[in-house]
Amino acid sequence: MTDHRTEAAPKKASRRIPPLVWIVLALLVGWLVVALMQRQGSDRTPQGGAHPAQAEGTSIMPAAPAQGDAPATPAGTVNGPAQPPAQ
């Protein structure tokens, strides 16, 4: 008896990337683009123009009484990350 098996070419292993990976990758790229646009230091006007971002105003922190083991906090001004240094 003769064996007439046809040898098929071996299939190349395909690496399919699941759609969820592409979605997560697109979200990360979009988030990075938005983050880079926001740190440019300018604000967009409704008309499409740009002007320099203004520094934040001084914040006043109210005094807090001591509670339990936590000490009392005195009142005073607080500088945020975009505020000029206290004088």
mmCIF file of C-alpha atoms in Angstrom:
data_model
loop_
_atom_site.group_PDB
_atom_site.id
_atom_site.type_symbol
_atom_site.label_atom_id
_atom_site.label_comp_id
_atom_site.label_asym_id
_atom_site.label_seq_id
_atom_site.Cartn_x
_atom_site.Cartn_y
_atom_site.Cartn_z
ATOM 1 C CA MET A 1 0.000 0.000 0.000
ATOM 2 C CA THR A 2 1.243 3.380 -0.899
ATOM 3 C CA ASP A 3 0.811 6.270 1.490
ATOM 4 C CA HIS A 4 -0.077 9.425 -0.444
ATOM 5 C CA ARG A 5 -0.048 12.044 2.248
ATOM 6 C CA THR A 6 0.350 15.565 1.047
ATOM 7 C CA GLU A 7 2.722 17.581 3.101
ATOM 8 C CA ALA A 8 1.232 20.986 3.805
ATOM 9 C CA ALA A 9 3.559 23.882 4.303
ATOM 10 C CA PRO A 10 3.956 24.587 8.017
ATOM 11 C CA LYS A 11 1.800 27.502 9.103
ATOM 12 C CA LYS A 12 3.688 30.523 10.247
ATOM 13 C CA ALA A 13 2.883 31.333 13.864
ATOM 14 C CA SER A 14 0.964 34.592 13.835
ATOM 15 C CA ARG A 15 1.129 36.860 16.826
ATOM 16 C CA ARG A 16 -2.236 38.496 17.051
ATOM 17 C CA ILE A 17 -2.422 41.316 19.540
ATOM 18 C CA PRO A 18 -5.762 41.438 21.364
ATOM 19 C CA PRO A 19 -7.936 44.529 20.741
ATOM 20 C CA LEU A 20 -7.857 45.450 24.429
ATOM 21 C CA VAL A 21 -4.083 45.949 24.221
ATOM 22 C CA TRP A 22 -4.552 48.392 21.313
ATOM 23 C CA ILE A 23 -7.271 50.251 23.225
ATOM 24 C CA VAL A 24 -5.082 50.595 26.332
ATOM 25 C CA LEU A 25 -2.137 51.692 24.189
ATOM 26 C CA ALA A 26 -4.281 54.339 22.449
ATOM 27 C CA LEU A 27 -5.507 55.648 25.821
ATOM 28 C CA LEU A 28 -1.949 55.909 27.138
ATOM 29 C CA VAL A 29 -0.782 57.784 24.041
ATOM 30 C CA GLY A 30 -3.786 60.128 24.271
ATOM 31 C CA TRP A 31 -3.107 60.764 27.951
ATOM 32 C CA LEU A 32 0.540 61.529 27.182
ATOM 33 C CA VAL A 33 -0.425 64.012 24.447
ATOM 34 C CA VAL A 34 -2.855 65.818 26.765
ATOM 35 C CA ALA A 35 -0.264 65.919 29.570
ATOM 36 C CA LEU A 36 2.366 67.398 27.250
ATOM 37 C CA MET A 37 -0.073 70.010 25.944
ATOM 38 C CA GLN A 38 -1.070 71.068 29.455
ATOM 39 C CA ARG A 39 2.459 71.617 30.694
ATOM 40 C CA GLN A 40 3.328 74.163 28.014
ATOM 41 C CA GLY A 41 2.626 77.069 30.398
ATOM 42 C CA SER A 42 0.052 78.913 28.310
ATOM 43 C CA ASP A 43 -3.714 79.098 28.368
ATOM 44 C CA ARG A 44 -5.936 78.929 25.279
ATOM 45 C CA THR A 45 -8.583 81.603 24.797
ATOM 46 C CA PRO A 46 -12.019 80.810 23.350
ATOM 47 C CA GLN A 47 -10.948 82.585 20.152
ATOM 48 C CA GLY A 48 -7.976 80.201 19.750
ATOM 49 C CA GLY A 49 -5.230 82.559 20.935
ATOM 50 C CA ALA A 50 -2.744 81.858 23.686
ATOM 51 C CA HIS A 51 -1.484 83.869 26.620
ATOM 52 C CA PRO A 52 0.931 82.985 29.436
ATOM 53 C CA ALA A 53 -0.525 81.112 32.370
ATOM 54 C CA GLN A 54 -0.991 83.240 35.472
ATOM 55 C CA ALA A 55 0.524 82.311 38.802
ATOM 56 C CA GLU A 56 -1.832 81.097 41.475
ATOM 57 C CA GLY A 57 -2.848 83.519 44.181
ATOM 58 C CA THR A 58 -1.802 83.123 47.799
ATOM 59 C CA SER A 59 -3.827 80.589 49.766
ATOM 60 C CA ILE A 60 -4.661 81.089 53.436
ATOM 61 C CA MET A 61 -4.525 77.994 55.627
ATOM 62 C CA PRO A 62 -6.816 78.223 58.675
ATOM 63 C CA ALA A 63 -5.600 77.236 62.119
ATOM 64 C CA ALA A 64 -6.481 73.725 63.272
ATOM 65 C CA PRO A 65 -6.753 72.712 66.932
ATOM 66 C CA ALA A 66 -4.871 69.718 68.290
ATOM 67 C CA GLN A 67 -6.759 66.434 67.985
ATOM 68 C CA GLY A 68 -5.567 63.268 69.686
ATOM 69 C CA ASP A 69 -1.858 62.818 68.957
ATOM 70 C CA ALA A 70 -1.854 65.413 66.141
ATOM 71 C CA PRO A 71 -0.416 68.809 67.127
ATOM 72 C CA ALA A 72 -2.175 72.098 66.491
ATOM 73 C CA THR A 73 -1.499 73.813 63.151
ATOM 74 C CA PRO A 74 -0.983 77.585 63.065
ATOM 75 C CA ALA A 75 -2.746 79.730 60.471
ATOM 76 C CA GLY A 76 -0.703 81.165 57.632
ATOM 77 C CA THR A 77 -0.180 81.472 53.901
ATOM 78 C CA VAL A 78 0.547 78.441 51.741
ATOM 79 C CA ASN A 79 2.393 78.400 48.431
ATOM 80 C CA GLY A 80 1.179 75.967 45.775
ATOM 81 C CA PRO A 81 3.370 74.441 43.067
ATOM 82 C CA ALA A 82 2.692 77.274 40.575
ATOM 83 C CA GLN A 83 2.940 80.139 43.071
ATOM 84 C CA PRO A 84 5.883 82.487 43.391
ATOM 85 C CA PRO A 85 8.038 81.962 46.502
ATOM 86 C CA ALA A 86 6.914 83.636 49.727
ATOM 87 C CA GLN A 87 8.607 86.941 50.481
#
